[in-house]
């Protein structure tokens, strides 16, 4: 009967298999973990542009002409035609009476002083000269941060976030182009007053800024 002799197994041979298993396991573990350990992708360009806009400090324009807006996208309201006609007739009658009274007073003043009376035009509303950023104005106006994206969308198209923006044809003014400018409690050119009024308008008319934004995107006015 033949006798088979086995060569002695070295300590390295005994350890080689477990080490190989550990190495493979480590490689697979690294492959699984690696995707989760990689840095997140940078914010998209639109988000970065939004953040830049709302944190941009306001600087007043050098001239009144630079504040003029020539688009027709201001706040639009749809009153009853009969009511509009009635108000127009009442306004014309009031203006005629006012003009007649002013002419009479001017004649009396001229006769009393011996020289023509100087006519004075209506005082222009003061432009905004303070600083701040859209984010600060929206916060001060009480607009929730969750709505800032909707407000930014509308304000960027209405006024380019210029508190002194004035429509060249209609006279609508401010960040959200109030028409007439005097409808804003306080000052139509004050960004916080304008946004506070716009916030009430958006909620009262549409129920939310989200709904107002949806209407604006569909009609290019609100």
Coordinates of C-alpha atoms in Angstrom, one line a residue:
X1 CA 0.0 0.0 0.0
X2 CA 1.4 3.4 -1.1
X3 CA 1.8 6.0 1.5
X4 CA 0.8 9.6 0.4
X5 CA 2.7 12.4 2.1
X6 CA 1.3 15.9 2.4
X7 CA 3.5 18.9 2.4
X8 CA 3.2 20.9 5.6
X9 CA 0.9 24.0 5.3
X10 CA 2.7 27.2 6.0
X11 CA 1.2 29.9 8.3
X12 CA 1.0 32.3 5.3
X13 CA -1.1 29.8 3.3
X14 CA -3.5 29.6 6.3
X15 CA -3.9 33.3 6.4
X16 CA -4.0 34.0 2.7
X17 CA -7.7 33.0 2.1
X18 CA -9.2 35.0 5.0
X19 CA -7.2 38.1 3.9
X20 CA -8.4 37.7 0.4
X21 CA -12.0 37.5 1.6
X22 CA -11.5 40.6 3.7
X23 CA -10.0 42.5 0.8
X24 CA -12.9 41.7 -1.5
X25 CA -15.4 42.7 1.2
X26 CA -13.6 45.9 1.8
X27 CA -13.6 46.7 -1.9
X28 CA -17.3 46.0 -2.3
X29 CA -18.1 48.1 0.8
X30 CA -16.1 51.0 -0.6
X31 CA -18.0 50.7 -3.8
X32 CA -21.3 50.9 -2.0
X33 CA -20.4 53.7 0.3
X34 CA -18.5 55.8 -2.2
X35 CA -21.6 57.3 -4.0
X36 CA -23.1 58.5 -0.7
X37 CA -19.8 60.0 0.5
X38 CA -19.4 62.2 -2.6
X39 CA -20.1 65.9 -2.3
X40 CA -23.5 67.1 -3.4
X41 CA -23.9 68.7 -6.7
X42 CA -23.8 72.6 -6.7
X43 CA -27.1 74.4 -6.7
X44 CA -28.6 75.0 -10.1
X45 CA -28.1 78.4 -11.8
X46 CA -31.8 79.4 -11.3
X47 CA -31.6 79.0 -7.6
X48 CA -28.3 80.9 -7.4
X49 CA -29.8 83.7 -9.5
X50 CA -32.8 83.9 -7.2
X51 CA -30.6 84.1 -4.1
X52 CA -28.5 86.8 -5.7
X53 CA -31.6 88.9 -6.6
X54 CA -33.3 88.8 -3.3
X55 CA -30.1 89.7 -1.4
X56 CA -28.9 92.4 -3.7
X57 CA -28.7 95.8 -1.9
X58 CA -30.8 98.5 -3.6
X59 CA -29.0 101.6 -5.1
X60 CA -31.3 104.5 -6.4
X61 CA -31.0 105.3 -10.1
X62 CA -29.1 108.4 -11.0
X63 CA -32.0 109.9 -13.1
X64 CA -35.8 109.8 -13.0
X65 CA -35.7 108.5 -16.6
X66 CA -33.9 105.4 -15.4
X67 CA -36.9 104.5 -13.3
X68 CA -39.4 104.5 -16.1
X69 CA -41.1 101.2 -17.1
X70 CA -42.5 100.9 -20.6
X71 CA -44.2 97.5 -20.3
X72 CA -48.0 97.1 -19.7
X73 CA -47.8 94.4 -17.1
X74 CA -48.9 96.3 -14.0
X75 CA -51.6 95.3 -11.6
X76 CA -54.9 95.1 -13.6
X77 CA -58.3 95.2 -12.1
X78 CA -61.5 94.5 -14.0
X79 CA -64.3 96.8 -12.7
X80 CA -67.8 96.9 -13.9
X81 CA -68.0 99.0 -17.1
X82 CA -71.2 100.8 -15.9
X83 CA -69.4 101.7 -12.6
X84 CA -66.4 103.0 -14.5
X85 CA -68.6 105.2 -16.6
X86 CA -70.4 106.6 -13.6
X87 CA -67.1 107.3 -11.8
X88 CA -65.7 109.0 -14.9
X89 CA -68.7 111.3 -15.2
X90 CA -68.6 112.1 -11.5
X91 CA -64.8 112.8 -11.8
X92 CA -65.3 115.1 -14.8
X93 CA -68.0 117.0 -13.0
X94 CA -65.9 117.4 -9.9
X95 CA -62.9 118.5 -11.9
X96 CA -65.0 121.1 -13.8
X97 CA -66.3 122.4 -10.5
X98 CA -62.8 122.5 -9.0
X99 CA -61.4 124.3 -12.1
X100 CA -64.2 126.9 -11.9
X101 CA -63.5 127.5 -8.2
X102 CA -59.8 127.7 -8.7
X103 CA -60.2 130.2 -11.6
X104 CA -62.5 132.3 -9.4
X105 CA -60.0 132.2 -6.5
X106 CA -57.2 133.1 -8.8
X107 CA -59.0 136.1 -10.2
X108 CA -59.8 137.3 -6.6
X109 CA -56.2 136.9 -5.6
X110 CA -55.0 138.8 -8.7
X111 CA -57.4 141.6 -8.1
X112 CA -56.3 141.8 -4.4
X113 CA -52.6 141.7 -5.0
X114 CA -52.4 143.4 -8.4
X115 CA -50.4 140.6 -10.0
X116 CA -51.2 137.2 -11.5
X117 CA -51.5 134.2 -9.2
X118 CA -48.9 131.5 -9.6
X119 CA -50.4 128.0 -10.5
X120 CA -49.0 125.1 -8.6
X121 CA -49.0 121.5 -9.9
X122 CA -49.6 118.5 -7.8
X123 CA -46.7 117.5 -5.6
X124 CA -44.9 114.4 -6.9
X125 CA -44.7 111.5 -4.5
X126 CA -41.3 111.1 -2.9
X127 CA -39.0 108.4 -4.4
X128 CA -37.4 105.8 -2.2
X129 CA -33.8 106.6 -1.3
X130 CA -33.2 104.1 1.5
X131 CA -31.3 100.9 1.2
X132 CA -32.1 97.3 1.9
X133 CA -32.6 94.2 -0.2
X134 CA -35.7 92.4 -1.5
X135 CA -35.3 89.7 1.2
X136 CA -35.3 92.3 3.9
X137 CA -38.3 94.1 2.4
X138 CA -40.4 90.9 2.0
X139 CA -39.6 89.9 5.6
X140 CA -40.6 93.4 6.9
X141 CA -43.8 93.3 4.9
X142 CA -44.8 90.0 6.7
X143 CA -44.6 87.8 3.6
X144 CA -43.7 84.2 4.5
X145 CA -40.3 83.0 3.2
X146 CA -42.1 80.1 1.5
X147 CA -43.8 82.7 -0.8
X148 CA -40.7 84.6 -1.7
X149 CA -40.2 82.7 -4.9
X150 CA -43.6 83.7 -6.2
X151 CA -43.2 87.3 -5.2
X152 CA -39.8 87.4 -6.8
X153 CA -41.2 86.0 -10.1
X154 CA -43.8 88.8 -10.2
X155 CA -41.7 91.7 -8.9
X156 CA -38.8 90.9 -11.3
X157 CA -41.2 91.2 -14.2
X158 CA -43.1 94.2 -12.9
X159 CA -40.3 96.4 -11.7
X160 CA -37.0 94.5 -11.8
X161 CA -37.1 95.0 -8.0
X162 CA -36.7 98.8 -8.4
X163 CA -38.9 100.5 -5.7
X164 CA -39.0 103.7 -7.8
X165 CA -40.2 102.0 -11.0
X166 CA -42.9 104.1 -12.7
X167 CA -44.9 103.1 -15.7
X168 CA -44.3 105.7 -18.4
X169 CA -47.9 105.6 -19.7
X170 CA -50.2 104.6 -16.8
X171 CA -48.2 106.0 -13.8
X172 CA -48.3 102.7 -11.9
X173 CA -45.6 102.7 -9.3
X174 CA -43.4 100.7 -7.1
X175 CA -42.2 97.1 -6.9
X176 CA -45.7 95.6 -7.8
X177 CA -46.8 98.5 -9.9
X178 CA -49.8 99.8 -8.0
X179 CA -52.3 101.7 -10.1
X180 CA -53.0 104.4 -9.1
X181 CA -49.9 104.8 -6.9
X182 CA -52.0 106.5 -4.2
X183 CA -53.9 103.3 -3.5
X184 CA -50.9 102.0 -1.4
X185 CA -51.2 103.0 2.3
X186 CA -48.1 105.0 3.2
X187 CA -46.1 105.4 0.0
X188 CA -46.3 103.5 -3.3
X189 CA -42.6 104.0 -3.7
X190 CA -41.7 102.6 -0.3
X191 CA -40.8 98.9 -0.9
X192 CA -42.2 97.6 2.4
X193 CA -45.5 99.6 2.0
X194 CA -45.8 98.4 -1.6
X195 CA -45.2 94.8 -0.7
X196 CA -47.5 94.9 2.3
X197 CA -50.3 96.2 0.0
X198 CA -49.4 93.6 -2.6
X199 CA -49.5 90.8 -0.1
X200 CA -53.0 91.8 0.9
X201 CA -54.0 92.0 -2.8
X202 CA -52.6 88.6 -3.6
X203 CA -54.4 86.9 -0.7
X204 CA -57.7 88.8 -1.0
X205 CA -58.0 88.4 -4.8
X206 CA -56.4 85.0 -5.4
X207 CA -56.2 83.3 -2.0
X208 CA -52.4 82.9 -2.0
X209 CA -49.2 84.0 -3.7
X210 CA -49.0 80.6 -5.4
X211 CA -52.4 81.1 -7.0
X212 CA -51.4 84.7 -8.0
X213 CA -48.2 83.4 -9.6
X214 CA -50.2 80.8 -11.5
X215 CA -52.6 83.5 -12.8
X216 CA -49.7 85.8 -13.7
X217 CA -47.8 83.1 -15.7
X218 CA -51.0 82.4 -17.6
X219 CA -52.1 86.0 -18.3
X220 CA -48.9 88.1 -17.9
X221 CA -50.8 90.4 -15.5
X222 CA -52.7 89.9 -12.3

